[in-house]
Coordinates of C-alpha atoms in Angstrom, one line a residue:
Chain Z
X29 CA -2.5 -49.4 -6.4
X30 CA -3.2 -45.7 -7.1
X31 CA -1.3 -44.9 -3.9
X32 CA 1.6 -46.9 -5.0
X33 CA 1.6 -45.1 -8.4
X34 CA 1.5 -41.7 -6.6
X35 CA 4.4 -42.7 -4.4
X36 CA 6.3 -43.9 -7.4
X37 CA 5.7 -40.5 -9.1
X38 CA 6.9 -38.7 -6.0
X39 CA 10.1 -40.7 -5.8
X40 CA 10.8 -40.1 -9.5
X41 CA 10.1 -36.4 -9.2
X42 CA 12.4 -36.3 -6.2
X43 CA 15.1 -38.1 -8.0
X44 CA 14.8 -35.7 -10.9
X45 CA 16.0 -32.6 -9.0
X46 CA 18.5 -34.7 -6.9
X47 CA 20.2 -35.7 -10.1
X48 CA 21.0 -32.0 -10.8
X49 CA 22.8 -31.6 -7.5
X50 CA 26.3 -32.2 -9.0
X51 CA 28.8 -29.5 -8.1
X52 CA 26.9 -28.1 -5.1
X53 CA 29.3 -26.6 -2.6
X54 CA 27.1 -24.3 -0.5
X55 CA 23.6 -24.2 1.0
X56 CA 21.7 -21.0 1.7
X57 CA 18.9 -21.3 4.2
X58 CA 16.0 -19.0 4.8
X59 CA 15.2 -19.0 8.5
X60 CA 11.5 -18.1 9.3
X61 CA 9.2 -20.9 8.0
X62 CA 12.2 -23.2 7.3
X63 CA 14.0 -23.5 10.6
X64 CA 11.2 -22.4 12.8
X65 CA 7.7 -20.8 13.0
X66 CA 7.8 -17.5 14.8
X67 CA 5.4 -16.0 17.3
X68 CA 3.9 -17.0 20.7
X69 CA 5.5 -16.9 24.1
X70 CA 9.0 -18.3 23.4
X71 CA 9.2 -16.4 20.2
X72 CA 8.6 -19.5 18.1
X73 CA 8.9 -23.2 17.8
X74 CA 11.5 -25.2 15.7
X75 CA 10.1 -27.1 12.7
X76 CA 10.6 -30.8 13.4
X77 CA 14.0 -32.1 12.1
X78 CA 15.4 -28.7 11.3
X79 CA 17.8 -28.5 14.3
X80 CA 19.3 -31.8 13.2
X81 CA 19.3 -30.8 9.5
X82 CA 21.5 -27.7 10.3
X83 CA 24.0 -29.9 12.2
X84 CA 24.0 -32.4 9.3
X85 CA 24.9 -29.6 6.8
X86 CA 27.7 -28.4 9.0
X87 CA 29.1 -31.9 9.5
X88 CA 28.9 -32.6 5.7
X89 CA 31.6 -30.1 4.7
X90 CA 29.2 -28.1 2.7
X91 CA 29.4 -24.3 3.2
X92 CA 26.4 -22.8 4.9
X93 CA 24.9 -19.4 5.1
X94 CA 21.6 -18.2 6.6
X95 CA 19.8 -15.5 4.6
X96 CA 16.8 -13.8 6.2
X97 CA 14.6 -10.8 5.7
X98 CA 14.0 -10.7 9.4
X99 CA 13.9 -7.1 10.6
X100 CA 12.0 -7.3 13.9
X101 CA 15.2 -7.5 15.9
X102 CA 19.0 -6.9 15.6
X103 CA 20.9 -9.8 14.1
X104 CA 22.4 -10.5 17.5
X105 CA 19.1 -10.7 19.3
X106 CA 17.6 -12.8 16.6
X107 CA 20.5 -15.3 16.6
X108 CA 20.3 -15.5 20.4
X109 CA 16.7 -16.6 20.1
X110 CA 17.5 -19.2 17.5
X111 CA 20.3 -20.6 19.8
X112 CA 17.8 -20.8 22.7
X113 CA 15.5 -22.8 20.4
X114 CA 18.4 -25.2 19.9
X115 CA 20.0 -24.2 16.6
X116 CA 23.7 -24.2 16.0
X117 CA 23.9 -20.8 14.4
X118 CA 26.3 -17.8 14.8
X119 CA 25.8 -14.1 14.1
X120 CA 28.5 -14.0 11.4
X121 CA 26.7 -16.8 9.5
X122 CA 23.7 -14.6 8.9
X123 CA 23.0 -12.2 6.0
X124 CA 20.2 -9.8 7.1
X125 CA 18.8 -6.6 5.5
X126 CA 19.6 -4.1 8.3
X127 CA 23.4 -4.4 8.2
X128 CA 23.3 -4.4 4.4
X129 CA 21.1 -1.2 4.5
X130 CA 23.6 0.5 6.9
X131 CA 26.4 -0.1 4.4
X132 CA 24.4 1.5 1.6
X133 CA 23.3 4.5 3.7
X134 CA 27.0 5.1 4.7
X135 CA 28.2 4.8 1.1
X136 CA 25.6 7.3 -0.2
X137 CA 25.7 9.7 2.8
X138 CA 22.1 9.1 3.5
X139 CA 20.5 10.1 6.8
X140 CA 17.5 7.9 7.4
X141 CA 14.1 8.5 9.0
X142 CA 13.4 5.1 10.4
X143 CA 10.0 3.3 10.3
X144 CA 11.1 0.0 11.9
X145 CA 10.6 -2.2 14.9
X146 CA 11.9 -0.8 18.2
X147 CA 14.2 -3.8 18.6
X148 CA 15.9 -3.1 15.3
X149 CA 16.9 0.5 16.2
X150 CA 20.3 -0.4 17.6
X151 CA 21.5 -1.6 14.2
X152 CA 21.3 2.0 13.0
X153 CA 23.0 3.5 16.1
X154 CA 26.1 4.6 14.2
X155 CA 24.3 6.6 11.6
X156 CA 23.5 10.3 11.6
X157 CA 19.7 10.6 11.6
X158 CA 19.3 14.4 12.0
X159 CA 17.6 16.3 9.1
X160 CA 16.7 13.0 7.2
X161 CA 17.1 12.8 3.4
X162 CA 15.6 9.3 3.0
X163 CA 13.1 6.9 4.6
X164 CA 14.0 3.4 5.7
X165 CA 11.1 1.0 6.3
X166 CA 11.3 -2.4 7.9
X167 CA 8.9 -4.9 9.4
X168 CA 7.7 -2.5 12.1
X169 CA 4.6 -4.6 13.1
X170 CA 2.7 -2.6 15.7
X171 CA 4.8 0.4 15.0
X172 CA 2.9 0.6 11.7
X173 CA 0.4 3.1 13.3
X174 CA -1.4 5.7 11.2
X175 CA 0.7 8.4 13.0
X176 CA 4.0 6.7 12.2
X177 CA 3.2 6.0 8.6
X178 CA 1.9 9.5 8.1
X179 CA 5.2 10.9 9.6
X180 CA 7.3 8.8 7.2
X181 CA 5.0 10.0 4.4
X182 CA 5.5 13.6 5.3
X183 CA 9.3 13.2 5.4
X184 CA 9.3 11.5 2.0
X185 CA 6.9 13.9 0.2
X186 CA 8.9 16.8 1.5
X187 CA 12.2 15.7 -0.1
X188 CA 13.2 17.1 -3.5
X189 CA 14.6 13.7 -4.4
X190 CA 12.5 11.2 -2.4
X191 CA 14.4 8.0 -1.5
X192 CA 12.6 5.1 0.1
X193 CA 14.6 2.0 1.2
X194 CA 12.6 -1.0 2.1
X195 CA 14.1 -3.9 4.1
X196 CA 12.3 -6.6 2.0
X197 CA 9.1 -6.6 -0.1
X198 CA 7.2 -9.6 1.5
X199 CA 3.4 -9.5 1.6
X200 CA 2.9 -11.5 4.8
X201 CA 4.4 -14.1 7.0
X202 CA 3.0 -16.8 9.3
X203 CA 3.3 -16.7 13.1
X204 CA 1.9 -19.3 15.4
X205 CA -1.3 -17.2 15.8
X206 CA -1.9 -16.6 12.1
X207 CA -0.8 -14.5 9.1
X208 CA 0.8 -11.1 9.7
X209 CA 1.3 -8.3 7.2
X210 CA 4.9 -7.8 6.2
X211 CA 6.9 -4.7 5.2
X212 CA 6.2 -5.0 1.5
X213 CA 2.6 -4.0 2.1
X214 CA 3.6 -0.7 3.8
X215 CA 6.3 -0.2 1.1
X216 CA 3.5 -0.3 -1.5
X217 CA 1.4 2.2 0.6
X218 CA 4.3 4.7 0.7
X219 CA 5.1 4.1 -3.0
X220 CA 1.6 5.0 -4.0
X221 CA 1.3 8.0 -1.6
X222 CA 4.4 9.6 -2.9
X223 CA 4.5 8.2 -6.5
X224 CA 8.0 6.8 -5.9
X225 CA 9.6 3.3 -6.4
X226 CA 11.3 1.8 -3.3
X227 CA 14.8 0.4 -3.4
X228 CA 14.6 -3.1 -1.8
X229 CA 17.4 -4.4 0.4
X230 CA 16.9 -8.0 1.3
X231 CA 15.5 -10.9 -0.7
X232 CA 14.6 -11.0 -3.6
X233 CA 17.3 -8.3 -4.5
X234 CA 20.1 -9.8 -6.5
X235 CA 22.8 -7.9 -4.5
X236 CA 21.5 -9.4 -1.3
X237 CA 22.0 -13.0 -2.5
X238 CA 25.3 -12.0 -4.1
X239 CA 26.6 -10.8 -0.7
X240 CA 25.6 -14.1 0.9
X241 CA 27.4 -16.0 -1.8
X242 CA 30.5 -13.8 -1.4
X243 CA 30.6 -14.6 2.3
X244 CA 30.6 -18.3 1.5
X245 CA 33.1 -17.9 -1.3
X246 CA 31.0 -20.0 -3.7
X247 CA 29.6 -19.2 -7.2
X248 CA 25.9 -19.0 -7.8
X249 CA 25.8 -22.2 -9.8
X250 CA 27.5 -24.0 -6.9
X251 CA 24.8 -23.0 -4.3
X252 CA 21.3 -24.1 -3.5
X253 CA 18.7 -21.9 -1.7
X254 CA 16.1 -23.5 0.5
X255 CA 13.1 -21.3 1.4
X256 CA 9.3 -21.2 2.0
X257 CA 8.6 -18.1 -0.1
X258 CA 8.2 -19.0 -3.8
X259 CA 8.8 -15.5 -5.0
X260 CA 11.4 -14.0 -2.6
X261 CA 13.4 -17.1 -1.8
X262 CA 13.1 -19.4 -4.8
X263 CA 12.5 -16.8 -7.5
X264 CA 15.1 -14.4 -6.1
X265 CA 17.8 -17.1 -5.8
X266 CA 17.1 -18.4 -9.3
X267 CA 17.4 -14.9 -10.8
X268 CA 20.8 -14.8 -9.2
X269 CA 21.9 -18.1 -11.0
X270 CA 21.4 -20.4 -8.0
X271 CA 19.2 -23.5 -7.8
X272 CA 16.4 -23.3 -5.3
X273 CA 14.0 -25.6 -3.4
X274 CA 10.7 -24.7 -1.8
X275 CA 9.8 -26.4 1.5
X276 CA 6.2 -27.2 2.3
X277 CA 6.4 -25.5 5.7
X278 CA 6.0 -21.9 7.0
X279 CA 3.9 -19.8 4.6
X280 CA 3.9 -22.4 1.8
X281 CA 0.6 -22.9 0.1
X282 CA -0.2 -25.7 -2.3
X283 CA -1.0 -23.2 -5.1
X284 CA 2.7 -22.1 -4.9
X285 CA 3.5 -25.3 -7.0
X286 CA 1.5 -23.8 -9.8
X287 CA 2.9 -20.3 -9.5
X288 CA 2.5 -18.4 -12.8
X289 CA 6.1 -17.0 -12.8
X290 CA 8.3 -19.1 -10.6
X291 CA 9.0 -22.8 -10.7
X292 CA 11.3 -24.3 -8.0
X293 CA 14.0 -26.8 -8.9
X294 CA 12.3 -29.1 -6.4
X295 CA 9.6 -29.1 -3.8
X296 CA 10.3 -30.9 -0.5
X297 CA 8.2 -31.6 2.6
X298 CA 10.6 -29.8 4.9
X299 CA 14.2 -28.9 5.5
X300 CA 15.1 -32.3 7.0
X301 CA 14.0 -34.1 3.8
X302 CA 15.9 -31.6 1.6
X303 CA 19.2 -32.0 3.6
X304 CA 18.9 -35.8 3.6
X305 CA 18.8 -35.8 -0.2
X306 CA 21.5 -33.2 -0.7
X307 CA 24.0 -34.9 1.7
X308 CA 23.3 -38.4 0.2
X309 CA 24.1 -37.0 -3.2
X310 CA 27.4 -35.6 -2.0
X311 CA 28.7 -39.1 -1.1
X312 CA 27.8 -40.7 -4.5
Chain V
X1 CA 5.5 45.9 -18.8
X2 CA 6.2 42.3 -18.2
X3 CA 3.6 42.3 -15.4
X4 CA 1.1 43.8 -17.7
X5 CA 1.8 41.2 -20.4
X6 CA 1.4 38.4 -17.7
X7 CA -1.9 39.9 -16.6
X8 CA -3.0 40.1 -20.2
X9 CA -2.2 36.5 -20.7
X10 CA -4.0 35.5 -17.6
X11 CA -7.2 37.4 -18.7
X12 CA -7.0 35.8 -22.1
X13 CA -6.5 32.3 -20.6
X14 CA -9.4 32.9 -18.3
X15 CA -11.6 34.2 -21.1
X16 CA -10.7 31.0 -23.1
X17 CA -12.4 28.6 -20.7
X18 CA -15.2 31.0 -19.9
X19 CA -16.1 31.1 -23.6
X20 CA -16.8 27.4 -23.4
X21 CA -19.4 27.7 -20.7
X22 CA -22.4 27.8 -23.0
X23 CA -25.1 25.4 -22.0
X24 CA -24.0 24.9 -18.4
X25 CA -27.0 24.1 -16.3
X26 CA -25.5 22.5 -13.2
X27 CA -22.4 22.8 -10.9
X28 CA -20.9 20.0 -9.0
X29 CA -18.7 21.0 -6.1
X30 CA -16.0 19.1 -4.2
X31 CA -16.1 20.1 -0.6
X32 CA -12.8 19.6 1.3
X33 CA -10.2 22.0 -0.1
X34 CA -12.8 23.9 -2.1
X35 CA -15.4 25.0 0.5
X36 CA -13.1 24.6 3.5
X37 CA -9.8 23.3 4.9
X38 CA -10.4 20.5 7.4
X39 CA -8.7 19.8 10.7
X40 CA -8.1 21.7 13.9
X41 CA -10.4 22.5 16.8
X42 CA -13.6 23.6 15.0
X43 CA -13.2 20.8 12.5
X44 CA -11.9 23.3 9.8
X45 CA -12.1 26.8 8.4
X46 CA -14.0 28.1 5.4
X47 CA -11.9 29.2 2.4
X48 CA -12.4 32.9 1.9
X49 CA -15.3 33.7 -0.4
X50 CA -16.6 30.1 -0.5
X51 CA -19.7 30.7 1.7
X52 CA -20.8 33.5 -0.5
X53 CA -20.0 31.6 -3.7
X54 CA -22.4 28.8 -2.7
X55 CA -25.2 31.3 -2.1
X56 CA -24.4 32.9 -5.5
X57 CA -24.8 29.5 -7.3
X58 CA -28.1 28.9 -5.5
X59 CA -29.4 32.4 -6.3
X60 CA -28.4 32.0 -10.0
X61 CA -30.9 29.3 -10.9
X62 CA -28.1 26.8 -11.7
X63 CA -28.5 23.4 -10.2
X64 CA -26.0 22.5 -7.5
X65 CA -24.7 19.2 -6.1
X66 CA -22.0 18.6 -3.6
X67 CA -19.8 15.6 -4.4
X68 CA -17.4 14.4 -1.8
X69 CA -15.1 11.5 -0.9
X70 CA -15.4 12.4 2.8
X71 CA -15.7 9.2 4.8
X72 CA -14.7 10.3 8.3
X73 CA -18.2 11.0 9.4
X74 CA -21.8 10.2 8.4
X75 CA -23.3 12.5 5.8
X76 CA -25.5 14.0 8.5
X77 CA -22.7 14.9 10.8
X78 CA -20.5 16.2 8.0
X79 CA -23.2 18.5 6.7
X80 CA -24.0 19.7 10.2
X81 CA -20.3 20.7 10.6
X82 CA -20.4 22.6 7.3
X83 CA -23.6 24.4 8.4
X84 CA -21.9 25.5 11.6
X85 CA -19.1 26.9 9.5
X86 CA -21.7 29.0 7.7
X87 CA -22.5 27.1 4.5
X88 CA -26.0 26.8 3.0
X89 CA -26.0 23.1 2.5
X90 CA -28.4 20.3 3.1
X91 CA -27.9 16.5 3.5
X92 CA -29.9 15.7 0.4
X93 CA -27.7 17.9 -1.8
X94 CA -24.6 15.7 -1.0
X95 CA -23.3 12.7 -2.9
X96 CA -21.0 10.7 -0.6
X97 CA -19.4 7.2 -0.9
X98 CA -20.8 5.5 2.2
X99 CA -24.5 5.7 1.1
X100 CA -23.5 4.7 -2.4
X101 CA -21.6 1.7 -1.0
X102 CA -24.6 0.6 1.1
X103 CA -26.8 0.5 -2.0
X104 CA -24.2 -1.7 -3.7
X105 CA -23.7 -4.0 -0.7
X106 CA -27.5 -4.6 -0.5
X107 CA -27.9 -5.2 -4.2
X108 CA -25.2 -7.9 -4.2
X109 CA -26.0 -9.5 -0.8
X110 CA -22.6 -8.5 0.6
X111 CA -21.9 -8.6 4.3
X112 CA -19.0 -6.2 5.0
X113 CA -16.1 -6.3 7.4
X114 CA -15.6 -2.6 8.0
X115 CA -12.3 -0.8 8.3
X116 CA -13.6 2.8 8.6
X117 CA -13.7 5.8 10.9
X118 CA -15.8 5.3 14.1
X119 CA -18.0 8.2 13.1
X120 CA -18.9 6.5 9.8
X121 CA -20.2 3.3 11.4
X122 CA -23.8 4.4 11.7
X123 CA -24.1 4.6 7.9
X124 CA -23.8 0.8 7.8
X125 CA -26.3 0.2 10.7
X126 CA -28.9 -1.5 8.5
X127 CA -26.5 -4.1 7.0
X128 CA -25.8 -7.6 8.2
X129 CA -22.2 -7.8 9.1
X130 CA -22.0 -11.3 10.6
X131 CA -19.7 -13.8 8.8
X132 CA -18.4 -11.2 6.3
X133 CA -17.9 -11.9 2.6
X134 CA -16.2 -8.6 1.7
X135 CA -14.1 -5.8 3.2
X136 CA -15.1 -2.2 3.0
X137 CA -12.3 0.4 3.6
X138 CA -12.8 4.1 4.2
X139 CA -10.6 6.9 5.4
X140 CA -10.2 5.4 8.9
X141 CA -7.4 7.7 10.0
X142 CA -6.2 6.6 13.4
X143 CA -8.2 3.4 13.0
X144 CA -5.6 2.4 10.4
X145 CA -3.6 0.6 13.1
X146 CA -1.4 -2.5 12.3
X147 CA -3.9 -4.6 14.3
X148 CA -6.9 -3.4 12.3
X149 CA -5.3 -3.6 8.9
X150 CA -4.1 -7.1 9.7
X151 CA -7.6 -8.1 10.7
X152 CA -9.1 -6.8 7.4
X153 CA -6.3 -8.6 5.6
X154 CA -7.1 -11.9 7.3
X155 CA -10.8 -11.6 6.4
X156 CA -9.9 -10.8 2.8
X157 CA -7.3 -13.6 2.3
X158 CA -9.6 -16.1 3.9
X159 CA -12.3 -15.5 1.2
X160 CA -12.6 -17.8 -1.7
X161 CA -13.6 -14.8 -3.9
X162 CA -12.0 -11.8 -2.1
X163 CA -14.0 -8.5 -2.6
X164 CA -12.4 -5.3 -1.5
X165 CA -14.6 -2.1 -1.8
X166 CA -12.7 1.2 -1.2
X167 CA -14.5 4.4 -0.5
X168 CA -12.2 6.5 -2.7
X169 CA -8.7 6.1 -3.9
X170 CA -7.1 9.4 -2.8
X171 CA -3.5 9.5 -1.8
X172 CA -3.6 12.2 0.8
X173 CA -5.5 15.4 1.8
X174 CA -4.6 18.6 3.6
X175 CA -5.7 19.5 7.0
X176 CA -4.8 22.6 8.9
X177 CA -1.9 20.9 10.5
X178 CA -0.5 19.3 7.4
X179 CA -0.9 16.5 4.9
X180 CA -2.7 13.3 5.9
X181 CA -2.6 9.8 4.3
X182 CA -6.0 9.0 2.6
X183 CA -7.8 5.7 2.1
X184 CA -6.2 5.0 -1.3
X185 CA -2.9 4.3 0.3
X186 CA -4.4 1.6 2.5
X187 CA -6.4 0.2 -0.4
X188 CA -3.1 -0.2 -2.3
X189 CA -1.6 -2.0 0.8
X190 CA -4.5 -4.5 0.9
X191 CA -4.4 -4.9 -2.9
X192 CA -0.8 -5.9 -2.7
X193 CA -1.2 -8.1 0.3
X194 CA -4.0 -10.2 -1.2
X195 CA -3.2 -9.8 -4.9
X196 CA -6.7 -8.3 -5.6
X197 CA -8.0 -5.2 -7.3
X198 CA -10.3 -3.0 -5.2
X199 CA -13.7 -1.7 -6.5
X200 CA -13.7 2.0 -5.9
X201 CA -16.9 3.8 -4.8
X202 CA -16.5 7.6 -4.8
X203 CA -14.5 9.9 -7.1
X204 CA -13.1 9.2 -9.7
X205 CA -15.5 6.3 -10.4
X206 CA -17.8 7.1 -13.3
X207 CA -20.8 5.7 -11.6
X208 CA -20.3 8.1 -8.7
X209 CA -20.4 11.2 -10.9
X210 CA -23.3 9.8 -12.8
X211 CA -25.4 9.4 -9.7
X212 CA -24.6 13.0 -8.8
X213 CA -25.7 14.1 -12.3
X214 CA -28.9 12.0 -12.0
X215 CA -29.8 13.7 -8.7
X216 CA -29.5 17.1 -10.5
X217 CA -31.3 15.8 -13.6
X218 CA -28.6 17.3 -16.0
X219 CA -26.5 15.7 -18.7
X220 CA -22.7 15.4 -18.3
X221 CA -22.1 18.0 -21.0
X222 CA -24.4 20.5 -19.2
X223 CA -22.4 20.2 -15.9
X224 CA -19.1 21.6 -14.6
X225 CA -17.1 20.1 -11.7
X226 CA -15.0 22.3 -9.5
X227 CA -12.4 20.5 -7.3
X228 CA -8.8 20.7 -5.9
X229 CA -7.8 17.2 -6.9
X230 CA -6.5 17.1 -10.5
X231 CA -6.9 13.3 -10.8
X232 CA -10.0 12.4 -8.7
X233 CA -12.1 15.6 -9.3
X234 CA -11.0 17.0 -12.6
X235 CA -9.9 13.8 -14.4
X236 CA -12.8 11.8 -13.0
X237 CA -15.4 14.4 -14.1
X238 CA -13.9 14.7 -17.6
X239 CA -13.9 11.0 -18.1
X240 CA -17.6 11.2 -17.4
X241 CA -18.1 13.8 -20.1
X242 CA -18.3 16.9 -17.8
X243 CA -16.1 20.0 -17.9
X244 CA -13.9 20.5 -14.9
X245 CA -12.0 23.3 -13.2
X246 CA -9.2 23.0 -10.7
X247 CA -9.0 25.5 -7.8
X248 CA -5.7 26.7 -6.5
X249 CA -6.7 25.9 -2.9
X250 CA -6.7 22.8 -0.7
X251 CA -4.2 20.2 -1.8
X252 CA -3.5 22.0 -5.2
X253 CA 0.2 22.1 -6.1
X254 CA 1.6 24.2 -8.9
X255 CA 2.9 21.0 -10.7
X256 CA -0.8 19.9 -11.1
X257 CA -1.0 22.4 -14.0
X258 CA 1.6 20.3 -15.8
X259 CA 0.0 16.9 -14.9
X260 CA 1.1 14.3 -17.5
X261 CA -2.4 12.8 -17.9
X262 CA -5.0 15.3 -16.9
X263 CA -5.6 18.9 -18.1
X264 CA -8.4 20.9 -16.5
X265 CA -10.7 23.0 -18.7
X266 CA -9.5 25.9 -16.6
X267 CA -7.5 26.8 -13.4
X268 CA -8.9 29.3 -11.0
X269 CA -7.5 30.8 -7.8
X270 CA -10.5 29.7 -5.7
X271 CA -14.2 28.9 -5.8
X272 CA -15.3 32.5 -5.5
X273 CA -13.4 33.4 -8.8
X274 CA -14.8 30.3 -10.6
X275 CA -18.4 31.1 -9.6
X276 CA -18.1 34.8 -10.5
X277 CA -17.1 33.9 -14.0
X278 CA -19.7 31.1 -14.4
X279 CA -22.5 33.3 -13.2
X280 CA -21.4 36.3 -15.3
X281 CA -21.4 34.0 -18.4
X282 CA -25.0 32.9 -17.6
X283 CA -26.3 36.5 -18.1
X284 CA -24.6 37.1 -21.4

């Protein structure tokens, strides 16, 4: 009886956010922790039902954009990995921090000192990096050695007007072998060392979501974000005027549903469940 | 003429803080950047006049205590290096974070996971480190690898009540080959990653200065601190009720004299100058 009541409550709660789906024209998907869990030999494993969920969105007529803070590889390499895992995804469907940062650097005539993953370096090939006048930091993983962080620090503290650009502000992410520190942690380290405030490119920056929406040609109130990060995916998208769901996969933790500052429009067990409900609602 | 006026002002300014030296019974000295500059082959070079200045304090009848945030070596090893450089200094004259942290860990039954310099490890020999229930972070230098920081992070985030103890909160220090990131930067990184607040052992913690004063058996208002760090030496000592001078050696930067929060009781070119004035004042 108690179980039945709980199931009833879950259905009612689900129905609640589903009712608010009127007018949805586009879906924005986070990748890591939503489509797949990274790490291990093959570079990761798909989350059950996610491959089919992506197909279902594409078949539904909804517009689709992938929006990631992934900075451990070029967009091309990253997409190729996802294709190998079975996903129907193309490079030009993905909004990622490194290409966005390149545009900003060019616009402002900035020459970056890079503290990033080796595999991301080709994204910055076209930029002048001699005599740097800013520091760009990404998810450098093992490249976050004391020597490399100290080098970035010395560049930054030596600048008259220190500019630190961070490709995301995440705390950590989950790989198949456990939690890993993300770029935001090292951003905070350099902020404290040099008494500066980083400019964040990537989620949760408003401009980053806006450029994903512009690519889809939909308005914020016509789009729904689906992510596993309550602050950077859900909170960021909401601040931009979008609706947002949190999936209970990836780095999701039960305490996220009682987050002091961010409340998702809905919580779903996984991407497949979210897409089922969204697509069903379309045909009503 | 202008030069003469400037010299006149400097003498007047100097006289100003010297006048307030009445009642001084004890001197607390920072070590790195005050006695010597660290780094290089011999482990560092004495700052001119500092060896003699220490002798002069000892001959004056003033009580003397060394108070350092050094955590790259055991107190014994560190003092042996300073003796080799020519300083008259003994292990039991030095207040350092690691022995203070050991006392706290024992009192609170804490079993530390250590993220520290290899040479500091022996200070923690007597403690149980199995199944850790806190993380202790020191100036680990090259041990601040991604792997090691990630390991400390996983211990901390896995604790029901995460306790992070940091041996200092400095941003950076100066070695003969340039600026180096200090423990505070990595403390901030872990604080952000785990959403915790570290407990700082070492300067500028009040308890740390108080234990140095207790060793000397003098009251705060009878003691003067001399350091190169405007926040951790000068600000910390003043918060504890002591007077404090900043030397223009070590990591001193001219902008320190316009620091928005901390104003030293006096600024001196180096330790030798400070000690000359203090000792002269004694005999008035």
